[in-house]
Short mmCIF file of C-alpha atoms in Angstrom, two decimals:
data_model
loop_
_atom_site.label_atom_id
_atom_site.label_comp_id
_atom_site.label_asym_id
_atom_site.label_seq_id
_atom_site.Cartn_x
_atom_site.Cartn_y
_atom_site.Cartn_z
CA MET S 1 101.01 83.65 180.39
CA HIS S 2 97.29 83.12 179.74
CA GLU S 3 95.33 85.35 177.33
CA GLY S 4 93.46 87.25 180.05
CA LYS S 5 96.72 88.23 181.78
CA TRP S 6 98.18 89.25 178.38
CA GLU S 7 95.28 91.58 177.59
CA GLU S 8 95.30 93.01 181.12
CA THR S 9 99.04 93.77 180.89
CA VAL S 10 98.71 95.44 177.46
CA ALA S 11 95.73 97.55 178.59
CA HIS S 12 97.44 98.63 181.84
CA VAL S 13 100.74 99.62 180.19
CA LYS S 14 98.97 101.48 177.39
CA ALA S 15 96.72 103.38 179.83
CA TYR S 16 99.68 104.33 182.03
CA ILE S 17 101.73 105.64 179.08
CA THR S 18 98.91 107.68 177.50
CA GLU S 19 97.95 109.24 180.85
CA THR S 20 101.36 110.02 182.30
CA LEU S 21 104.04 110.34 179.61
CA PRO S 22 104.61 113.38 177.32
CA LEU S 23 104.00 111.46 174.08
CA SER S 24 104.44 114.51 171.87
CA THR S 25 108.08 114.85 172.94
CA LEU S 26 109.02 111.15 172.86
CA SER S 27 110.65 109.65 169.77
CA ASP S 28 109.56 106.21 168.57
CA GLU S 29 112.77 104.68 169.97
CA GLU S 30 112.27 106.28 173.39
CA LEU S 31 108.65 105.19 173.50
CA GLN S 32 109.63 101.63 172.55
CA GLU S 33 112.19 101.49 175.36
CA LYS S 34 109.70 102.81 177.90
CA ILE S 35 107.09 100.24 176.84
CA GLU S 36 109.62 97.39 177.17
CA GLU S 37 110.56 98.60 180.65
CA LEU S 38 106.93 98.82 181.81
CA VAL S 39 105.97 95.44 180.34
CA LYS S 40 108.91 93.74 182.11
CA CYS S 41 107.97 95.46 185.34
CA ARG S 42 104.34 94.39 185.00
CA VAL S 43 105.23 90.76 184.24
CA GLY S 44 107.61 90.66 187.20
CA ASP S 45 108.93 87.24 188.17
CA GLU S 46 106.22 85.37 186.27
CA TYR S 47 107.55 83.22 183.42
CA CYS S 48 106.91 84.83 180.04
CA PRO S 49 108.45 83.61 176.75
CA ILE S 50 110.49 86.17 174.83
CA ASP S 51 108.21 86.08 171.78
CA THR S 52 105.18 86.78 174.02
CA MET S 53 106.98 89.73 175.58
CA VAL S 54 107.89 91.08 172.12
CA SER S 55 104.28 90.68 170.96
CA MET S 56 102.96 92.61 173.96
CA VAL S 57 105.43 95.44 173.40
CA ARG S 58 104.48 95.57 169.70
CA GLN S 59 100.76 95.61 170.57
CA VAL S 60 101.14 98.51 173.03
CA PHE S 61 103.28 100.50 170.60
CA SER S 62 100.83 99.80 167.77
CA GLY S 63 97.94 101.03 169.91
CA ILE S 64 99.72 104.35 170.56
CA ARG S 65 101.76 105.15 167.45
CA GLY S 66 100.67 102.50 164.93
CA LEU S 67 97.33 101.47 163.46
CA GLY S 68 96.19 99.45 166.45
CA LEU S 69 94.11 96.43 165.49
CA LEU S 70 94.92 97.01 161.80
CA ASP S 71 98.64 96.34 162.28
CA SER S 72 98.12 92.66 163.13
CA ILE S 73 95.55 92.27 160.32
CA ILE S 74 97.90 93.78 157.72
CA LEU S 75 100.70 91.43 158.80
CA ASP S 76 98.48 88.39 158.17
CA ASP S 77 99.03 87.50 154.49
CA SER S 78 96.06 85.11 154.46
CA ILE S 79 93.65 88.05 155.00
CA THR S 80 92.76 89.61 151.65
CA GLU S 81 90.11 92.15 152.60
CA VAL S 82 89.11 94.11 155.71
CA MET S 83 85.70 95.73 156.24
CA ILE S 84 85.28 98.01 159.27
CA ASN S 85 81.64 99.04 159.90
CA GLY S 86 82.04 101.31 162.90
CA PHE S 87 84.49 100.60 165.73
CA GLU S 88 82.63 97.49 167.00
CA ASN S 89 82.19 95.53 163.77
CA VAL S 90 85.28 94.33 161.92
CA PHE S 91 84.91 91.76 159.13
CA ILE S 92 87.71 90.03 157.24
CA GLU S 93 87.98 87.86 154.14
CA LYS S 94 90.43 85.05 154.80
CA ASN S 95 91.11 82.25 152.32
CA GLY S 96 87.99 83.29 150.43
CA GLU S 97 85.72 83.10 153.52
CA LEU S 98 84.06 86.17 155.07
CA SER S 99 83.84 86.28 158.87
CA LYS S 100 83.46 88.71 161.76
CA LEU S 101 86.57 89.32 163.82
CA ASP S 102 86.26 88.68 167.55
CA LYS S 103 88.18 91.91 168.23
CA GLN S 104 87.19 95.56 167.91
CA PHE S 105 88.61 99.07 168.24
CA GLU S 106 88.58 100.59 171.72
CA SER S 107 86.25 103.41 170.74
CA GLN S 108 84.95 105.44 167.79
CA ARG S 109 87.52 108.11 168.63
CA ARG S 110 90.32 105.54 168.35
CA LEU S 111 89.02 104.34 164.97
CA GLU S 112 88.84 107.95 163.75
CA ASP S 113 92.46 108.45 164.82
CA VAL S 114 93.52 105.34 162.87
CA ILE S 115 91.62 106.52 159.80
CA GLN S 116 93.30 109.93 159.93
CA ARG S 117 96.68 108.24 160.22
CA VAL S 118 96.00 105.93 157.25
CA VAL S 119 94.74 108.79 155.07
CA GLY S 120 97.63 111.04 156.12
CA LEU S 121 100.21 108.42 155.05
CA ALA S 122 99.28 109.13 151.41
CA GLY S 123 99.03 112.90 151.92
CA ARG S 124 95.23 112.99 151.70
CA GLU S 125 92.47 114.51 153.84
CA VAL S 126 89.17 113.19 155.15
CA ASN S 127 86.84 115.34 157.25
CA GLN S 128 83.27 116.61 157.50
CA ALA S 129 83.72 118.70 154.36
CA ASN S 130 85.28 115.76 152.47
CA PRO S 131 83.79 112.63 154.12
CA ILE S 132 84.60 110.14 151.32
CA VAL S 133 88.14 109.37 150.23
CA ASP S 134 90.03 106.68 148.30
CA THR S 135 93.62 106.21 149.36
CA ARG S 136 96.23 103.48 149.85
CA LEU S 137 98.57 102.03 152.42
CA PRO S 138 102.37 102.18 151.95
CA ASP S 139 102.33 98.58 150.63
CA GLY S 140 99.83 99.60 147.91
CA SER S 141 96.70 98.14 149.53
CA ARG S 142 93.55 99.97 148.37
CA VAL S 143 91.59 101.88 151.04
CA ASN S 144 88.13 103.46 150.96
CA VAL S 145 86.91 105.62 153.87
CA VAL S 146 83.44 107.02 154.55
CA LEU S 147 82.77 109.16 157.64
CA PRO S 148 79.50 110.01 159.43
CA PRO S 149 76.95 111.41 158.82
CA ILE S 150 77.28 109.82 155.35
CA ALA S 151 78.06 106.44 156.98
CA LEU S 152 75.18 105.80 159.39
CA CYS S 153 76.93 103.06 161.39
CA GLY S 154 79.96 105.20 162.24
CA PRO S 155 83.33 105.59 160.49
CA THR S 156 83.76 102.86 157.86
CA MET S 157 86.93 101.70 156.17
CA THR S 158 87.35 99.01 153.52
CA ILE S 159 90.84 97.73 152.70
CA ARG S 160 91.66 95.55 149.71
CA LYS S 161 95.04 94.13 150.70
CA PHE S 162 97.80 94.04 148.15
CA SER S 163 99.99 91.03 147.54
CA LYS S 164 103.64 91.58 148.45
CA THR S 165 104.74 89.66 145.36
CA PRO S 166 103.71 90.98 141.93
CA MET S 167 101.21 88.86 140.02
CA THR S 168 102.48 87.12 136.91
CA ILE S 169 100.81 85.26 134.07
CA GLU S 170 102.53 82.08 135.32
CA LYS S 171 100.69 82.39 138.64
CA LEU S 172 97.37 83.01 136.86
CA ILE S 173 97.94 79.81 134.87
CA GLU S 174 98.78 77.97 138.11
CA TYR S 175 95.56 79.26 139.74
CA GLY S 176 93.52 78.12 136.75
CA SER S 177 92.46 81.66 135.82
CA ILE S 178 93.83 81.32 132.31
CA THR S 179 95.36 78.65 130.07
CA ARG S 180 98.88 78.58 128.65
CA GLU S 181 97.51 78.77 125.11
CA ILE S 182 95.53 81.95 125.83
CA ALA S 183 98.48 83.46 127.76
CA ASP S 184 100.76 82.99 124.75
CA LYS S 185 98.25 84.73 122.50
CA LEU S 186 97.89 87.63 124.95
CA GLU S 187 101.68 88.04 125.02
CA VAL S 188 101.64 88.49 121.24
CA LEU S 189 98.81 91.06 121.51
CA VAL S 190 100.62 93.12 124.18
CA ARG S 191 103.96 93.09 122.36
CA ALA S 192 102.20 93.99 119.09
CA LYS S 193 100.78 97.09 120.84
CA PHE S 194 97.10 96.25 120.70
CA ASN S 195 94.98 98.55 122.88
CA ILE S 196 93.50 96.26 125.54
CA PHE S 197 90.63 96.91 127.93
CA ILE S 198 90.00 94.58 130.90
CA SER S 199 86.43 94.42 132.24
CA GLY S 200 84.83 92.65 135.18
CA GLY S 201 82.84 93.05 138.37
CA THR S 202 84.12 94.09 141.80
CA GLY S 203 86.68 91.59 143.08
CA SER S 204 87.01 89.81 139.74
CA GLY S 205 90.77 90.50 139.61
CA LYS S 206 90.98 93.28 136.99
CA THR S 207 93.93 95.08 138.57
CA THR S 208 95.68 91.78 139.31
CA PHE S 209 95.27 90.71 135.67
CA LEU S 210 96.49 94.12 134.45
CA ASN S 211 99.58 93.74 136.62
CA ALA S 212 100.28 90.32 135.15
CA LEU S 213 99.68 91.51 131.58
CA SER S 214 102.07 94.44 132.07
CA ASN S 215 104.96 91.98 132.43
CA TYR S 216 104.71 91.45 128.66
CA ILE S 217 105.50 95.12 127.93
CA PRO S 218 109.00 95.37 126.38
CA LYS S 219 111.46 96.65 128.98
CA ASP S 220 112.89 99.44 126.79
CA GLU S 221 109.58 101.34 126.40
CA ARG S 222 108.48 104.52 128.16
CA VAL S 223 105.36 103.74 130.21
CA ILE S 224 103.12 106.12 132.18
CA THR S 225 100.64 104.76 134.74
CA ILE S 226 97.64 106.79 135.90
CA GLU S 227 95.57 105.75 138.93
CA ASP S 228 93.21 107.04 141.60
CA SER S 229 95.28 105.27 144.23
CA ALA S 230 98.62 103.85 143.12
CA GLU S 231 98.54 100.05 143.28
CA LEU S 232 99.98 98.78 140.00
CA GLN S 233 103.20 96.81 140.35
CA ILE S 234 104.96 97.09 137.01
CA LYS S 235 108.47 95.69 137.35
CA GLY S 236 111.54 95.70 135.14
CA ILE S 237 110.78 98.90 133.19
CA ASP S 238 113.31 101.65 133.88
CA ASN S 239 111.52 104.40 131.94
CA LEU S 240 108.39 104.26 134.09
CA ILE S 241 106.38 107.19 135.50
CA GLY S 242 103.55 106.62 137.97
CA MET S 243 100.97 109.36 138.58
CA GLU S 244 98.15 109.50 141.12
CA THR S 245 95.07 111.71 141.45
CA ARG S 246 94.62 114.15 144.32
CA ASN S 247 91.47 115.24 146.12
CA ALA S 248 90.65 118.88 146.77
CA ASN S 249 91.88 120.30 150.07
CA SER S 250 89.63 121.66 152.82
CA ALA S 251 89.32 124.94 150.89
CA GLY S 252 88.08 123.08 147.81
CA ALA S 253 91.22 123.73 145.75
CA GLY S 254 94.02 121.60 144.33
CA ARG S 255 92.01 118.70 142.91
CA ILE S 256 93.79 116.67 140.22
CA THR S 257 91.63 114.20 138.28
CA ILE S 258 92.39 111.26 135.99
CA ARG S 259 91.35 113.50 133.06
CA ASP S 260 94.02 116.03 134.09
CA LEU S 261 96.65 113.29 134.33
CA ILE S 262 95.77 111.75 130.94
CA LYS S 263 96.02 115.17 129.29
CA THR S 264 99.38 115.95 130.86
CA SER S 265 100.71 112.45 130.10
CA LEU S 266 100.31 113.14 126.37
CA ARG S 267 103.00 115.84 126.71
CA MET S 268 105.43 113.41 128.31
CA ARG S 269 106.23 111.36 125.18
CA PRO S 270 104.63 108.12 126.38
CA GLU S 271 104.87 104.93 124.34
CA ARG S 272 102.17 103.32 126.44
CA ILE S 273 99.60 104.75 128.84
CA VAL S 274 98.19 102.47 131.54
CA VAL S 275 95.08 103.76 133.32
CA GLY S 276 94.27 101.77 136.46
CA GLU S 277 90.50 102.15 136.13
CA VAL S 278 88.21 104.25 133.94
CA ARG S 279 85.00 105.29 135.74
CA GLY S 280 83.66 108.46 134.12
CA GLY S 281 84.35 111.28 131.69
CA GLU S 282 88.04 110.40 131.51
CA ALA S 283 87.01 107.57 129.14
CA LEU S 284 86.85 110.13 126.32
CA ASP S 285 90.41 111.32 127.00
CA MET S 286 91.59 107.71 127.20
CA LEU S 287 90.01 106.88 123.82
CA GLN S 288 91.50 110.01 122.25
CA ALA S 289 94.94 109.04 123.59
CA MET S 290 94.57 105.58 122.04
CA ASN S 291 93.53 107.21 118.77
CA THR S 292 96.49 109.59 118.60
CA GLY S 293 99.36 107.16 118.19
CA HIS S 294 99.63 105.79 121.75
CA ASP S 295 99.12 102.16 120.82
CA GLY S 296 99.57 99.42 123.39
CA SER S 297 97.60 101.24 126.07
CA LEU S 298 95.93 99.23 128.85
CA SER S 299 93.01 100.01 131.15
CA THR S 300 90.21 98.44 133.22
CA GLY S 301 86.54 99.10 133.85
CA HIS S 302 83.48 97.67 135.62
CA ALA S 303 81.06 95.65 133.47
CA ASN S 304 79.23 92.32 133.30
CA SER S 305 80.42 91.24 129.84
CA THR S 306 82.44 92.51 126.89
CA ARG S 307 79.24 93.75 125.21
CA ASP S 308 78.21 95.48 128.44
CA MET S 309 81.64 97.14 128.63
CA LEU S 310 80.99 98.84 125.30
CA SER S 311 77.68 100.24 126.62
CA ARG S 312 79.44 101.40 129.79
CA MET S 313 82.12 103.14 127.69
CA GLU S 314 79.42 104.99 125.76
CA THR S 315 77.84 106.16 129.02
CA MET S 316 81.20 107.22 130.48
CA VAL S 317 82.13 109.19 127.36
CA LEU S 318 78.79 111.03 127.55
CA GLN S 319 79.65 112.04 131.12
CA GLY S 320 82.71 113.82 129.77
CA ALA S 321 81.12 115.19 126.58
CA ASN S 322 77.37 115.51 126.98
CA GLY S 323 75.68 115.97 123.61
CA LEU S 324 78.26 114.08 121.57
CA PRO S 325 76.40 111.95 118.98
CA LEU S 326 76.22 108.25 119.83
CA GLU S 327 77.48 107.37 116.35
CA ALA S 328 80.63 109.45 116.90
CA ILE S 329 81.21 107.80 120.28
CA ARG S 330 80.89 104.31 118.81
CA GLN S 331 83.26 105.17 115.97
CA GLN S 332 85.76 106.46 118.54
CA ILE S 333 85.51 103.26 120.62
CA ALA S 334 85.76 101.00 117.55
CA SER S 335 88.89 102.71 116.27
CA ALA S 336 90.57 103.02 119.69
CA VAL S 337 90.02 99.70 121.48
CA ASP S 338 91.30 96.48 119.88
CA ILE S 339 90.69 93.82 122.52
CA ILE S 340 88.34 93.48 125.53
CA ILE S 341 89.10 90.80 128.13
CA HIS S 342 86.27 90.02 130.55
CA LEU S 343 86.96 88.46 133.97
CA SER S 344 84.54 87.06 136.51
CA ARG S 345 84.51 85.73 140.05
CA LEU S 346 82.55 82.47 140.11
CA ARG S 347 80.44 81.06 142.91
CA ASP S 348 83.25 78.75 144.02
CA ARG S 349 85.30 81.97 144.54
CA SER S 350 87.65 81.20 141.67
CA ARG S 351 88.47 83.95 139.19
CA LYS S 352 88.35 83.09 135.50
CA THR S 353 88.95 84.74 132.15
CA MET S 354 85.43 84.47 130.71
CA GLU S 355 85.68 86.20 127.34
CA ILE S 356 88.25 87.69 125.00
CA THR S 357 86.70 89.73 122.19
CA GLU S 358 88.26 91.53 119.26
CA ILE S 359 86.71 94.78 118.03
CA LEU S 360 86.67 94.68 114.24
CA GLY S 361 85.30 98.14 113.52
CA TYR S 362 82.11 100.15 113.15
CA GLU S 363 79.48 99.34 110.56
CA ASN S 364 75.75 100.14 110.07
CA GLY S 365 75.46 101.87 113.42
CA GLU S 366 76.96 98.97 115.43
CA ILE S 367 80.39 98.01 116.74
CA ARG S 368 81.39 94.71 115.12
CA LEU S 369 82.76 92.10 117.53
CA ASN S 370 84.71 88.89 116.95
CA PRO S 371 84.69 86.51 119.97
CA LEU S 372 88.20 85.02 120.23
CA PHE S 373 87.55 83.01 123.39
CA VAL S 374 84.50 82.17 125.53
CA PHE S 375 84.90 80.15 128.71
CA GLN S 376 82.54 77.15 128.84
CA GLU S 377 82.08 75.11 131.98
CA ASP S 378 81.28 71.46 131.51
CA GLU S 379 78.08 70.12 132.99
CA LYS S 380 79.79 68.13 135.72
CA SER S 381 81.76 71.05 137.17
CA THR S 382 78.59 73.13 137.19
CA LEU S 383 76.55 70.48 138.97
CA ASP S 384 79.34 69.91 141.51
CA ARG S 385 79.04 73.54 142.64
CA VAL S 386 75.27 73.34 143.25
CA SER S 387 74.39 72.82 146.90
CA GLY S 388 72.12 69.79 147.23
CA SER S 389 71.00 67.64 144.35
CA LEU S 390 69.76 68.98 141.06
CA THR S 391 66.73 66.95 140.01
CA ARG S 392 66.38 66.38 136.29
CA THR S 393 63.02 66.93 134.68
CA ASP S 394 61.65 65.96 131.31
CA ASN S 395 61.11 69.62 130.51
CA PRO S 396 64.26 70.97 128.73
CA LEU S 397 63.34 74.56 129.59
CA GLN S 398 63.24 73.76 133.32
CA ASN S 399 66.63 72.06 133.07
CA VAL S 400 68.14 75.12 131.39
CA LEU S 401 66.64 77.44 134.03
CA LYS S 402 67.97 75.28 136.88
CA LEU S 403 71.45 75.31 135.39
CA GLN S 404 71.34 79.05 134.74
CA LEU S 405 70.43 79.63 138.38
CA ALA S 406 73.43 77.47 139.30
CA GLY S 407 75.71 79.71 137.26
CA ALA S 408 76.10 77.48 134.22
CA LYS S 409 77.19 78.75 130.86
CA ILE S 410 75.97 75.75 128.88
CA THR S 411 72.89 74.82 126.92
CA ILE S 412 71.25 71.43 127.23
#
């Protein structure tokens, strides 16, 4: 069966079912049987392989009771991110390459229905009164939704797909994100209950790295995870409690924040607290938890370097305690956080551990840092990533500038 006939059959069966059958009274099994019957009838005596028939039935069912176009995208493990900018524009990241999909949703109404279904799976709401929501799919994939009129191009949805197999340090070593020597040192730090903060930009692999690092937590400890949308995959720990924030309902009540969860976790006798990502005033509560005997805590945050992460922490603490002296904030950070690990996504799309820094303490108005590891690219690998040829000049300053523009971390 050629593609045009396939699409015509799927569209005809779907239209017939939605227009004539009482969908509200049909169970999923009954609807599946009816779709199979109609597809067979439509195909008739024409030869159609069994797997093609099954795919057509699945596509019709997905368009009525599933997530439509999203179902096939989610099943494709090579797709790591989905960006939907209105019902006509769907972009995917596949094997590190961003491209526009040659398919689209049937209408804006259909996309809105899919969004409501996705949001409802995690018990959340998105509407005109609450047009922005972070949620997740049942497999843990991270979802962000923005509705009009906030989103000018129509309903938008961004999905960061979640790997079905938990990340491990061994895989990070295999991918070249970290070396065996550094991994062994990090294992010692985690087991010794150092408070570790992981920083990096969007898509640098902070959550993935946190998942891998959590495998070093001793299996007999009591661990509490706190997240906006649950996506951590901590395995092998029996005494594990996962908690997730909740948005306010349509009446504006019932909101549960990360700050609320950190405060309540302190009454649950945790040995370690793992906060998926610190973004605002909850940084103060996280630091206080680290300073009150809950060693071995782990968290992540957005920043461009380990030094920048400290500045971001200061800003976030001020959001939660405006007027707190900067000196007191720095003392709190210096006594709470032991190690900052900075990750980055390079121009060749690889993710690397760029810096590991130890916080030694607070002295003379500054937080004292001790760089334990700084990733240095050699000149050849840097030049290999530059498109075109890099012409040398006799001016050392020009050479340095050219290499900096190419993403180098070396000095000539």
